C-alpha cells in the first residue's frame, strides 16, 4: 500500500510510527520510510535483535525494500526519512544507493555519521531536525526503560 503525503513532517510522522513498532518489540526505536514521487514506497524499523543481524537497521531495511519495489539498486529520485541520524554504515548505504535526499529527526552525537564528515552521496541533500524532539524523546524513553 502506498500513502500520498506532502510534507517532510508528515513523512517523518510515518517514520515515527515505525520507530514505535521497534520500541514495542524492544528494539532501539528508529524508524524509516522511503518516498518517491510523494508516495511512500518502503517502511522499516530496527530489527537487529529479532533478526539477530547487526545490519538490520531501519535505514538498511527500508533501502532494501525500496530497491526491491523499484527493481533497481539506485534510489536517485528517493528521499529517506529516518527518525535518528544514520550511523556510518547506513550513511554509506545511502551514498551507494545514490539517495537524492536524507531527512532525519534527532542527532546522534555518539554514533551518527556526521561526526565523520559528509558520508552521503555528493549530490544528496541533507535535512535535519524534523520532529527531532519526538524522535529524541522516544530514544530517551527506550534507554531509560532499559536501565530500570
GROMACS .gro file of C-alpha atoms in nm:
model
  148
    1UNK     CA    1   0.000   0.000   0.000
    2UNK     CA    2   0.131   0.346  -0.082
    3UNK     CA    3   0.035   0.658   0.105
    4UNK     CA    4   0.036   1.002  -0.051
    5UNK     CA    5   0.158   1.278   0.181
    6UNK     CA    6   0.309   1.616   0.112
    7UNK     CA    7   0.543   1.749   0.380
    8UNK     CA    8   0.865   1.641   0.547
    9UNK     CA    9   0.688   1.649   0.882
   10UNK     CA   10   0.411   1.417   0.764
   11UNK     CA   11   0.660   1.166   0.622
   12UNK     CA   12   0.861   1.183   0.944
   13UNK     CA   13   0.544   1.104   1.139
   14UNK     CA   14   0.521   0.786   0.933
   15UNK     CA   15   0.883   0.705   1.024
   16UNK     CA   16   0.797   0.768   1.390
   17UNK     CA   17   0.517   0.512   1.364
   18UNK     CA   18   0.779   0.263   1.252
   19UNK     CA   19   1.006   0.363   1.543
   20UNK     CA   20   0.720   0.297   1.784
   21UNK     CA   21   0.687  -0.057   1.643
   22UNK     CA   22   1.054  -0.107   1.722
   23UNK     CA   23   1.001   0.031   2.073
   24UNK     CA   24   0.713  -0.214   2.132
   25UNK     CA   25   0.936  -0.502   2.019
   26UNK     CA   26   1.219  -0.386   2.249
   27UNK     CA   27   1.436  -0.283   1.956
   28UNK     CA   28   1.617   0.050   1.950
   29UNK     CA   29   1.332   0.276   1.835
   30UNK     CA   30   1.442   0.401   1.498
   31UNK     CA   31   1.206   0.404   1.203
   32UNK     CA   32   1.248   0.489   0.836
   33UNK     CA   33   1.042   0.543   0.524
   34UNK     CA   34   1.147   0.591   0.164
   35UNK     CA   35   0.945   0.828  -0.053
   36UNK     CA   36   0.939   0.864  -0.430
   37UNK     CA   37   0.705   1.093  -0.621
   38UNK     CA   38   0.529   1.180  -0.293
   39UNK     CA   39   0.448   0.813  -0.232
   40UNK     CA   40   0.585   0.601   0.049
   41UNK     CA   41   0.741   0.301  -0.124
   42UNK     CA   42   0.911   0.141   0.178
   43UNK     CA   43   0.876   0.134   0.556
   44UNK     CA   44   1.101  -0.026   0.816
   45UNK     CA   45   1.216  -0.020   1.175
   46UNK     CA   46   1.519  -0.156   1.357
   47UNK     CA   47   1.513  -0.535   1.382
   48UNK     CA   48   1.867  -0.622   1.491
   49UNK     CA   49   1.750  -0.828   1.790
   50UNK     CA   50   1.462  -1.001   1.612
   51UNK     CA   51   1.671  -1.095   1.308
   52UNK     CA   52   1.996  -1.140   1.504
   53UNK     CA   53   2.160  -0.923   1.242
   54UNK     CA   54   2.372  -0.620   1.327
   55UNK     CA   55   2.296  -0.473   0.983
   56UNK     CA   56   1.917  -0.484   1.027
   57UNK     CA   57   1.891  -0.111   1.092
   58UNK     CA   58   1.573   0.068   0.987
   59UNK     CA   59   1.754   0.252   0.709
   60UNK     CA   60   1.913  -0.063   0.564
   61UNK     CA   61   1.582  -0.249   0.565
   62UNK     CA   62   1.398   0.046   0.411
   63UNK     CA   63   1.660   0.092   0.137
   64UNK     CA   64   1.646  -0.278   0.051
   65UNK     CA   65   1.267  -0.273   0.042
   66UNK     CA   66   1.266   0.038  -0.180
   67UNK     CA   67   1.520  -0.116  -0.419
   68UNK     CA   68   1.311  -0.432  -0.441
   69UNK     CA   69   0.997  -0.225  -0.501
   70UNK     CA   70   1.163  -0.034  -0.785
   71UNK     CA   71   1.366  -0.325  -0.922
   72UNK     CA   72   1.674  -0.100  -0.911
   73UNK     CA   73   1.960  -0.060  -0.665
   74UNK     CA   74   1.978   0.315  -0.731
   75UNK     CA   75   1.732   0.538  -0.547
   76UNK     CA   76   1.823   0.863  -0.721
   77UNK     CA   77   1.470   1.002  -0.708
   78UNK     CA   78   1.400   0.897  -0.349
   79UNK     CA   79   1.406   1.056  -0.007
   80UNK     CA   80   1.494   0.858   0.303
   81UNK     CA   81   1.323   0.978   0.620
   82UNK     CA   82   1.470   0.839   0.941
   83UNK     CA   83   1.393   0.934   1.299
   84UNK     CA   84   1.756   0.944   1.416
   85UNK     CA   85   2.076   1.047   1.238
   86UNK     CA   86   2.206   0.746   1.043
   87UNK     CA   87   2.520   0.563   1.151
   88UNK     CA   88   2.825   0.533   0.925
   89UNK     CA   89   2.701   0.204   0.776
   90UNK     CA   90   2.360   0.345   0.688
   91UNK     CA   91   2.501   0.672   0.553
   92UNK     CA   92   2.734   0.470   0.333
   93UNK     CA   93   2.442   0.265   0.204
   94UNK     CA   94   2.254   0.582   0.112
   95UNK     CA   95   2.562   0.700  -0.078
   96UNK     CA   96   2.592   0.375  -0.272
   97UNK     CA   97   2.218   0.385  -0.348
   98UNK     CA   98   2.255   0.750  -0.457
   99UNK     CA   99   1.959   0.860  -0.244
  100UNK     CA  100   1.851   1.209  -0.351
  101UNK     CA  101   1.760   1.338  -0.003
  102UNK     CA  102   1.820   1.219   0.351
  103UNK     CA  103   1.596   1.369   0.619
  104UNK     CA  104   1.643   1.284   0.984
  105UNK     CA  105   1.496   1.391   1.314
  106UNK     CA  106   1.724   1.364   1.618
  107UNK     CA  107   2.100   1.398   1.602
  108UNK     CA  108   2.311   1.106   1.730
  109UNK     CA  109   2.634   1.251   1.874
  110UNK     CA  110   2.788   0.913   1.963
  111UNK     CA  111   2.723   0.702   1.655
  112UNK     CA  112   2.586   0.942   1.393
  113UNK     CA  113   2.768   0.969   1.062
  114UNK     CA  114   2.818   1.346   1.077
  115UNK     CA  115   3.097   1.318   1.331
  116UNK     CA  116   3.296   1.156   1.048
  117UNK     CA  117   3.228   1.422   0.784
  118UNK     CA  118   2.983   1.405   0.495
  119UNK     CA  119   2.943   1.039   0.402
  120UNK     CA  120   2.639   1.088   0.182
  121UNK     CA  121   2.649   1.089  -0.197
  122UNK     CA  122   2.786   1.424  -0.322
  123UNK     CA  123   2.452   1.504  -0.488
  124UNK     CA  124   2.243   1.414  -0.182
  125UNK     CA  125   2.061   1.686   0.006
  126UNK     CA  126   2.061   1.661   0.386
  127UNK     CA  127   1.777   1.796   0.602
  128UNK     CA  128   1.796   1.765   0.981
  129UNK     CA  129   1.583   1.833   1.285
  130UNK     CA  130   1.240   1.733   1.152
  131UNK     CA  131   1.040   1.620   1.460
  132UNK     CA  132   1.371   1.597   1.647
  133UNK     CA  133   1.209   1.637   1.989
  134UNK     CA  134   0.966   1.348   1.936
  135UNK     CA  135   1.235   1.125   1.788
  136UNK     CA  136   1.480   1.206   2.067
  137UNK     CA  137   1.219   1.155   2.340
  138UNK     CA  138   1.137   0.808   2.207
  139UNK     CA  139   1.507   0.715   2.224
  140UNK     CA  140   1.539   0.857   2.577
  141UNK     CA  141   1.229   0.666   2.692
  142UNK     CA  142   1.366   0.346   2.545
  143UNK     CA  143   1.704   0.370   2.717
  144UNK     CA  144   1.550   0.487   3.048
  145UNK     CA  145   1.329   0.178   3.039
  146UNK     CA  146   1.631  -0.044   2.966
  147UNK     CA  147   1.818   0.096   3.269
  148UNK     CA  148   1.532   0.016   3.510
   0.00000   0.00000   0.00000
